[in-house]
Coordinates of C-alpha atoms in Angstrom, one line a residue:
X1321 CA 49.3 30.5 -5.2
X1322 CA 48.2 26.9 -4.3
X1323 CA 51.0 24.4 -4.3
X1324 CA 49.7 21.1 -2.8
X1325 CA 46.3 19.3 -2.8
X1326 CA 45.9 20.0 0.8
X1327 CA 45.6 23.8 -0.1
X1328 CA 42.3 22.8 -1.8
X1329 CA 40.8 21.4 1.4
X1330 CA 38.8 23.7 3.7
X1331 CA 36.9 23.0 7.0
X1332 CA 33.2 23.3 7.1
X1333 CA 33.0 26.3 9.5
X1334 CA 35.1 28.6 7.3
X1335 CA 33.2 31.7 5.9
X1336 CA 32.1 32.3 2.5
X1337 CA 34.7 35.1 2.2
X1338 CA 37.5 32.8 3.3
X1339 CA 36.2 30.2 0.8
X1340 CA 36.3 32.7 -2.0
X1341 CA 39.7 33.8 -1.2
X1342 CA 40.9 30.1 -1.1
X1343 CA 39.3 29.5 -4.6
X1344 CA 41.1 32.7 -5.8
X1345 CA 44.4 31.2 -4.8
X1346 CA 43.8 28.1 -6.9
X1347 CA 43.2 27.6 -10.6
X1348 CA 40.4 25.2 -10.7
X1349 CA 37.5 27.2 -9.3
X1350 CA 36.6 24.7 -6.5
X1351 CA 37.6 23.6 -3.0
X1352 CA 36.7 20.4 -1.0
X1353 CA 35.1 20.5 2.4
X1354 CA 36.3 18.3 5.2
X1355 CA 34.8 17.8 8.7
X1356 CA 36.7 17.8 12.0
X1357 CA 37.8 14.2 11.5
X1358 CA 39.4 15.4 8.0
X1359 CA 36.8 13.3 6.1
X1360 CA 35.4 14.6 2.8
X1361 CA 31.8 15.9 3.3
X1362 CA 31.3 18.3 0.3
X1363 CA 32.7 20.8 -2.2
X1364 CA 32.2 24.4 -3.1
X1365 CA 32.7 26.0 -6.4
X1366 CA 32.8 29.6 -7.4
X1367 CA 29.3 29.0 -9.0
X1368 CA 28.0 27.7 -5.7
X1369 CA 29.2 31.0 -3.9
X1370 CA 27.7 33.2 -6.6
X1371 CA 24.3 31.5 -6.5
X1372 CA 24.2 31.7 -2.7
X1373 CA 25.1 35.5 -2.8
X1374 CA 22.5 36.3 -5.4
X1375 CA 19.9 34.4 -3.5
X1376 CA 20.8 35.6 0.1
X1377 CA 23.5 38.4 -0.1
X1378 CA 24.7 36.7 3.2
X1379 CA 28.5 37.2 3.4
X1380 CA 28.8 35.7 6.9
X1381 CA 27.5 32.2 6.0
X1382 CA 29.9 29.2 6.6
X1383 CA 30.5 26.9 3.7
X1384 CA 28.5 24.0 5.3
X1385 CA 25.3 26.1 4.6
X1386 CA 25.7 26.1 0.8
X1387 CA 28.2 23.4 -0.1
X1388 CA 27.4 20.5 -2.4
X1389 CA 27.0 17.6 -0.2
X1390 CA 27.6 14.8 -2.7
X1391 CA 31.0 15.5 -4.3
X1392 CA 32.5 13.1 -6.8
X1393 CA 35.5 11.0 -5.5
X1394 CA 37.2 7.7 -5.9
X1395 CA 39.0 5.4 -3.5
X1396 CA 42.7 5.0 -3.6
X1397 CA 42.3 1.4 -4.9
X1398 CA 40.7 2.9 -8.1
X1399 CA 43.2 5.8 -8.6
X1400 CA 44.3 4.2 -11.9
X1401 CA 40.8 4.9 -13.3
X1402 CA 40.8 8.5 -12.2
X1403 CA 41.3 10.0 -15.8
X1404 CA 38.4 7.9 -17.2
X1405 CA 36.2 8.9 -14.3
X1406 CA 36.9 12.6 -14.7
X1407 CA 36.3 12.4 -18.5
X1408 CA 33.0 10.6 -17.9
X1409 CA 31.7 13.3 -15.4
X1410 CA 33.5 16.3 -17.0
X1411 CA 35.4 16.9 -13.8
X1412 CA 38.4 19.3 -13.5
X1413 CA 39.4 18.1 -10.0
X1414 CA 38.8 14.7 -8.3
X1415 CA 39.6 13.8 -4.7
X1416 CA 41.1 10.4 -4.0
X1417 CA 40.1 9.1 -0.5
X1418 CA 40.8 6.2 1.7
X1419 CA 38.2 3.9 3.3
X1420 CA 37.6 6.5 6.0
X1421 CA 36.8 9.2 3.4
X1422 CA 40.1 11.1 4.2
X1423 CA 41.5 12.8 1.2
X1424 CA 44.8 11.4 0.2
X1425 CA 45.3 13.2 -3.1
X1426 CA 43.4 15.4 -5.7
X1427 CA 43.8 14.7 -9.4
X1428 CA 43.6 17.8 -11.7
X1429 CA 42.8 17.8 -15.4
X1430 CA 44.2 20.4 -17.6
X1431 CA 41.5 22.8 -19.0
X1432 CA 41.2 22.6 -22.7
X1433 CA 40.9 25.9 -24.4
X1434 CA 37.9 26.4 -26.9
X1435 CA 38.9 30.0 -27.8
X1436 CA 39.4 29.1 -31.5
X1437 CA 35.7 28.3 -32.2
X1438 CA 34.1 30.2 -29.3
X1439 CA 33.3 33.3 -31.3
X1440 CA 31.2 31.3 -33.8
X1441 CA 29.1 29.4 -31.1
X1442 CA 28.8 31.9 -28.4
X1443 CA 25.5 33.7 -27.6
X1444 CA 27.6 36.8 -27.3
X1445 CA 28.5 37.0 -31.0
X1446 CA 25.5 39.3 -31.6
X1447 CA 25.9 41.3 -28.4
X1448 CA 27.3 44.8 -28.4
X1449 CA 29.8 46.0 -25.7
X1450 CA 30.1 49.7 -25.0
X1451 CA 33.3 50.9 -23.6
X1452 CA 33.5 54.3 -21.9
X1453 CA 36.8 55.6 -23.2
X1454 CA 36.4 59.4 -23.2
X1455 CA 37.7 60.4 -19.8
X1456 CA 40.9 62.3 -19.1
X1457 CA 42.2 59.9 -16.5
X1458 CA 43.4 62.6 -14.2
X1459 CA 44.3 60.2 -11.4
X1460 CA 47.0 58.7 -13.7
X1461 CA 48.6 62.1 -14.4
X1462 CA 51.3 62.6 -15.8
X1463 CA 51.0 59.5 -17.9
X1464 CA 47.7 60.7 -19.3
X1465 CA 49.2 64.0 -20.3
X1466 CA 50.8 62.1 -23.0
X1467 CA 48.5 59.1 -23.7
X1468 CA 44.8 58.7 -23.3
X1469 CA 44.0 56.4 -20.3
X1470 CA 42.7 53.6 -22.5
X1471 CA 46.1 53.3 -24.3
X1472 CA 48.3 53.2 -21.1
X1473 CA 50.0 49.8 -21.4
X1474 CA 49.6 47.1 -18.8
X1475 CA 52.7 45.1 -19.7
X1476 CA 53.1 45.7 -23.4
X1477 CA 49.4 45.8 -24.3
X1478 CA 47.1 48.8 -23.8
X1479 CA 44.5 48.4 -21.1
X1480 CA 41.6 48.9 -23.6
X1481 CA 42.9 46.1 -25.9
X1482 CA 43.2 43.7 -22.9
X1483 CA 39.6 44.6 -22.0
X1484 CA 38.4 43.9 -25.6
X1485 CA 40.5 40.6 -25.8
X1486 CA 38.8 39.5 -22.7
X1487 CA 35.3 39.9 -24.4
X1488 CA 36.6 38.4 -27.7
X1489 CA 37.7 35.1 -26.1
X1490 CA 34.0 34.7 -25.0
X1491 CA 32.7 35.4 -28.4
X1492 CA 31.9 39.2 -28.6
X1493 CA 32.7 40.8 -31.9
X1494 CA 30.9 44.2 -31.8
X1495 CA 32.3 47.1 -29.8
X1496 CA 31.4 50.8 -29.4
X1497 CA 34.0 53.1 -28.0
X1498 CA 32.8 56.4 -26.6
X1499 CA 35.8 58.8 -27.2
X1500 CA 36.6 62.4 -26.4
X1501 CA 40.1 63.1 -24.9
X1502 CA 42.9 62.3 -27.4
X1503 CA 40.3 60.4 -29.4
X1504 CA 42.5 60.7 -32.6
X1505 CA 45.2 58.5 -30.8
X1506 CA 42.7 55.8 -29.9
X1507 CA 41.3 55.7 -33.4
X1508 CA 44.7 55.5 -35.0
X1509 CA 45.8 52.7 -32.7
X1510 CA 43.0 50.4 -33.7
X1511 CA 43.4 51.4 -37.4
X1512 CA 46.9 50.2 -37.2
X1513 CA 45.9 47.1 -35.2
X1514 CA 43.3 46.0 -37.8
X1515 CA 41.5 43.7 -35.6
X1516 CA 39.0 40.9 -36.6
X1517 CA 36.4 42.4 -34.4
X1518 CA 34.4 45.5 -35.3
X1519 CA 35.2 48.9 -33.5
X1520 CA 32.6 51.7 -33.8
X1521 CA 33.4 55.2 -32.4
X1522 CA 30.9 57.4 -30.6
X1523 CA 32.5 60.8 -30.4
X1524 CA 31.6 63.3 -27.7
X1525 CA 31.9 67.0 -28.5
X1526 CA 31.9 67.5 -24.8
X1527 CA 32.2 65.2 -21.8
X1528 CA 29.0 63.4 -21.1
X1529 CA 29.9 61.0 -18.3
X1530 CA 29.8 57.2 -18.2
X1531 CA 26.1 57.2 -19.1
X1532 CA 25.3 60.3 -21.1
X1533 CA 27.3 59.2 -24.1
X1534 CA 25.0 56.2 -24.6
X1535 CA 22.4 58.5 -26.0
X1536 CA 24.8 59.4 -28.9
X1537 CA 24.6 55.8 -30.3
X1538 CA 22.3 55.8 -33.1
X1539 CA 21.9 52.1 -33.4
X1540 CA 18.7 50.6 -31.9
X1541 CA 19.8 47.6 -29.8
X1542 CA 17.4 44.6 -29.9
X1543 CA 19.0 42.8 -26.9
X1544 CA 20.7 43.7 -23.7
X1545 CA 24.1 45.4 -24.1
X1546 CA 27.3 45.3 -21.9
X1547 CA 28.6 48.7 -20.8
X1548 CA 32.0 49.0 -19.0
X1549 CA 34.6 51.5 -18.0
X1550 CA 37.9 51.6 -19.9
X1551 CA 40.0 51.0 -16.8
X1552 CA 38.7 47.8 -15.5
X1553 CA 39.3 44.2 -16.3
X1554 CA 36.9 41.6 -15.1
X1555 CA 38.3 38.0 -15.1
X1556 CA 35.0 36.1 -15.3
X1557 CA 32.9 34.2 -17.7
X1558 CA 31.2 36.9 -19.8
X1559 CA 28.7 34.5 -21.2
X1560 CA 27.7 33.4 -17.7
X1561 CA 27.2 37.0 -16.7
X1562 CA 25.0 37.7 -19.7
X1563 CA 22.9 34.6 -19.1
X1564 CA 22.4 35.5 -15.4
X1565 CA 21.1 38.9 -16.6
X1566 CA 18.7 37.3 -19.0
X1567 CA 17.4 34.5 -16.6
X1568 CA 17.1 36.7 -13.7
X1569 CA 14.7 39.2 -15.3
X1570 CA 16.9 42.1 -14.3
X1571 CA 16.7 45.5 -16.0
X1572 CA 20.2 46.2 -15.1
X1573 CA 22.8 43.7 -13.8
X1574 CA 25.8 45.2 -11.9
X1575 CA 29.1 43.2 -12.0
X1576 CA 29.9 43.5 -8.3
X1577 CA 33.2 42.5 -6.6
X1578 CA 33.6 41.4 -3.1
X1579 CA 35.9 43.8 -1.2
X1580 CA 37.7 43.0 2.0
X1581 CA 39.0 45.7 4.2
X1582 CA 41.1 45.0 7.3
X1583 CA 40.9 47.6 10.0
X1584 CA 44.6 48.0 11.2
X1585 CA 43.6 48.6 14.8
X1586 CA 41.8 47.1 17.7
X1587 CA 38.1 47.9 17.5
X1588 CA 36.2 48.6 20.6
X1589 CA 32.5 48.1 21.2
X1590 CA 31.5 50.5 24.0
X1591 CA 28.3 50.5 26.0
X1592 CA 26.9 53.1 28.4
X1593 CA 29.3 55.0 30.8
X1594 CA 32.2 54.2 28.6
X1595 CA 32.5 50.6 29.6
X1596 CA 34.1 48.3 27.0
X1597 CA 31.9 45.5 26.1
X1598 CA 34.0 43.8 23.4
X1599 CA 37.3 44.3 21.6
X1600 CA 38.2 42.9 18.2
X1601 CA 41.7 42.9 17.0
X1602 CA 42.1 44.0 13.4
X1603 CA 38.7 42.9 12.2
X1604 CA 37.8 42.7 8.5
X1605 CA 34.9 44.2 6.8
X1606 CA 33.4 42.7 3.6
X1607 CA 31.0 44.3 1.2
X1608 CA 30.1 44.5 -2.5
X1609 CA 31.4 47.2 -4.8
X1610 CA 30.4 48.5 -8.2
X1611 CA 33.1 47.5 -10.7
X1612 CA 31.9 49.7 -13.4
X1613 CA 30.7 46.9 -15.7
X1614 CA 26.9 46.5 -16.4
X1615 CA 24.4 44.5 -18.5
X1616 CA 21.5 46.8 -19.3
X1617 CA 18.3 46.4 -21.3
X1618 CA 18.4 48.8 -24.2
X1619 CA 15.0 50.5 -23.4
X1620 CA 16.7 52.0 -20.4
X1621 CA 18.8 54.3 -22.6
X1622 CA 15.5 56.3 -22.9
X1623 CA 15.8 57.3 -19.2
X1624 CA 19.2 59.1 -20.0
X1625 CA 18.7 62.7 -20.7
X1626 CA 19.9 64.2 -24.0
X1627 CA 23.1 66.2 -24.1
X1628 CA 23.6 66.0 -20.4
X1629 CA 26.5 65.0 -18.2
X1630 CA 25.2 61.8 -16.7
X1631 CA 26.9 58.9 -15.0
X1632 CA 25.8 55.3 -14.9
X1633 CA 25.1 55.3 -11.1
X1634 CA 22.6 58.0 -11.7
X1635 CA 20.8 55.6 -14.1
X1636 CA 20.9 52.9 -11.4
X1637 CA 19.3 55.3 -9.0
X1638 CA 16.5 56.2 -11.4
X1639 CA 15.8 52.5 -11.9
X1640 CA 15.8 51.7 -8.2
X1641 CA 13.4 54.7 -7.5
X1642 CA 11.0 53.4 -10.2
X1643 CA 11.2 49.9 -8.5
X1644 CA 12.8 48.3 -11.5
X1645 CA 14.8 45.2 -11.1
X1646 CA 18.5 46.0 -10.5
X1647 CA 20.5 43.0 -9.5
X1648 CA 24.2 41.9 -9.2
X1649 CA 26.6 39.3 -10.5
X1650 CA 29.2 38.8 -7.8
X1651 CA 32.8 38.1 -8.6
X1652 CA 35.6 37.6 -6.2
X1653 CA 38.0 40.3 -5.2
X1654 CA 40.9 39.0 -7.3
X1655 CA 38.6 38.8 -10.4
X1656 CA 38.3 42.6 -10.5
X1657 CA 41.4 44.5 -11.7
X1658 CA 41.4 48.3 -11.7
X1659 CA 44.0 50.6 -13.2
X1660 CA 42.3 53.9 -12.2
X1661 CA 45.1 54.7 -9.8
X1662 CA 48.8 53.9 -9.7
X1663 CA 48.7 51.3 -6.9
X1664 CA 45.9 49.5 -8.4
X1665 CA 47.6 49.5 -11.9
X1666 CA 50.6 47.8 -10.2
X1667 CA 48.3 45.2 -8.7
X1668 CA 46.8 44.6 -12.1
X1669 CA 50.3 43.9 -13.4
X1670 CA 51.1 41.5 -10.6
X1671 CA 47.7 39.6 -11.0
X1672 CA 48.4 39.3 -14.7
X1673 CA 52.0 38.2 -13.9
X1674 CA 53.5 40.8 -16.2

């Protein structure tokens, strides 16, 4: 975790991936860019990174290619006015600089939660979320021999309740759970919980996959729906994801996480006759992965065959082959928490500080 204001400073030549990791380590969603003389020249937010990735998909870019070049700041002599300045411009972080534009401090504002009235004002209030909760969770055996995967606790709260709470804080009130394996336990849990949100159950007589069960929903949706697996937690602004889908004109938007893999060996680039041209020591590879959360236009449900085992990636393939618009909403690696396997479940608990 970030401890000092210097940890919010990055050099202009660092890569997008490095900046994203730096932002993940902080709590304010922003870093400030300095040049080789340590002078302030820009800032980069998680939104800047997301817009760049959607526009270019270029993971190798340096921050100077997409940073905001006119960051807000104040001089040391005006530091006493920092709070008023931040309030005026709705800033969460404000650099304090000297006459040479070198950052001497960063003032942070505590974020004010609007969770209490979010559900009444959010555009998501009338949006439905479908959670695929019918699988057996064989990778988590023997836990899932006793409990269905959605009810396995992360800390003292089942994963499915954590997922739902994450949507509720952004205003969602309507949920559909597709259930099959140990469905009685899932239904009993929510009956005892008696939540303020509405839970509807879509019961499979046989496993239909992450996409096939959508055809069992009788309701005709009038706006895009959110579909997610029951073992992933996306720590991102759900309203922003939904708006991105609408504004982009996508038929499907995949919430996609950046994944960084470090090769634990020296990698050799070899040319003809076995001559080594270059060697990289423990290089990292970065790419996008499918998190298992989607925003889809309701008419696409018609592309799913009836009474057939069918996964969401198959729907994506159908749409791509038909030249339909399939886009991404990128999130950072630390924003995607998966409990599908034991090691990932432990990581989820660490990230949630449980």
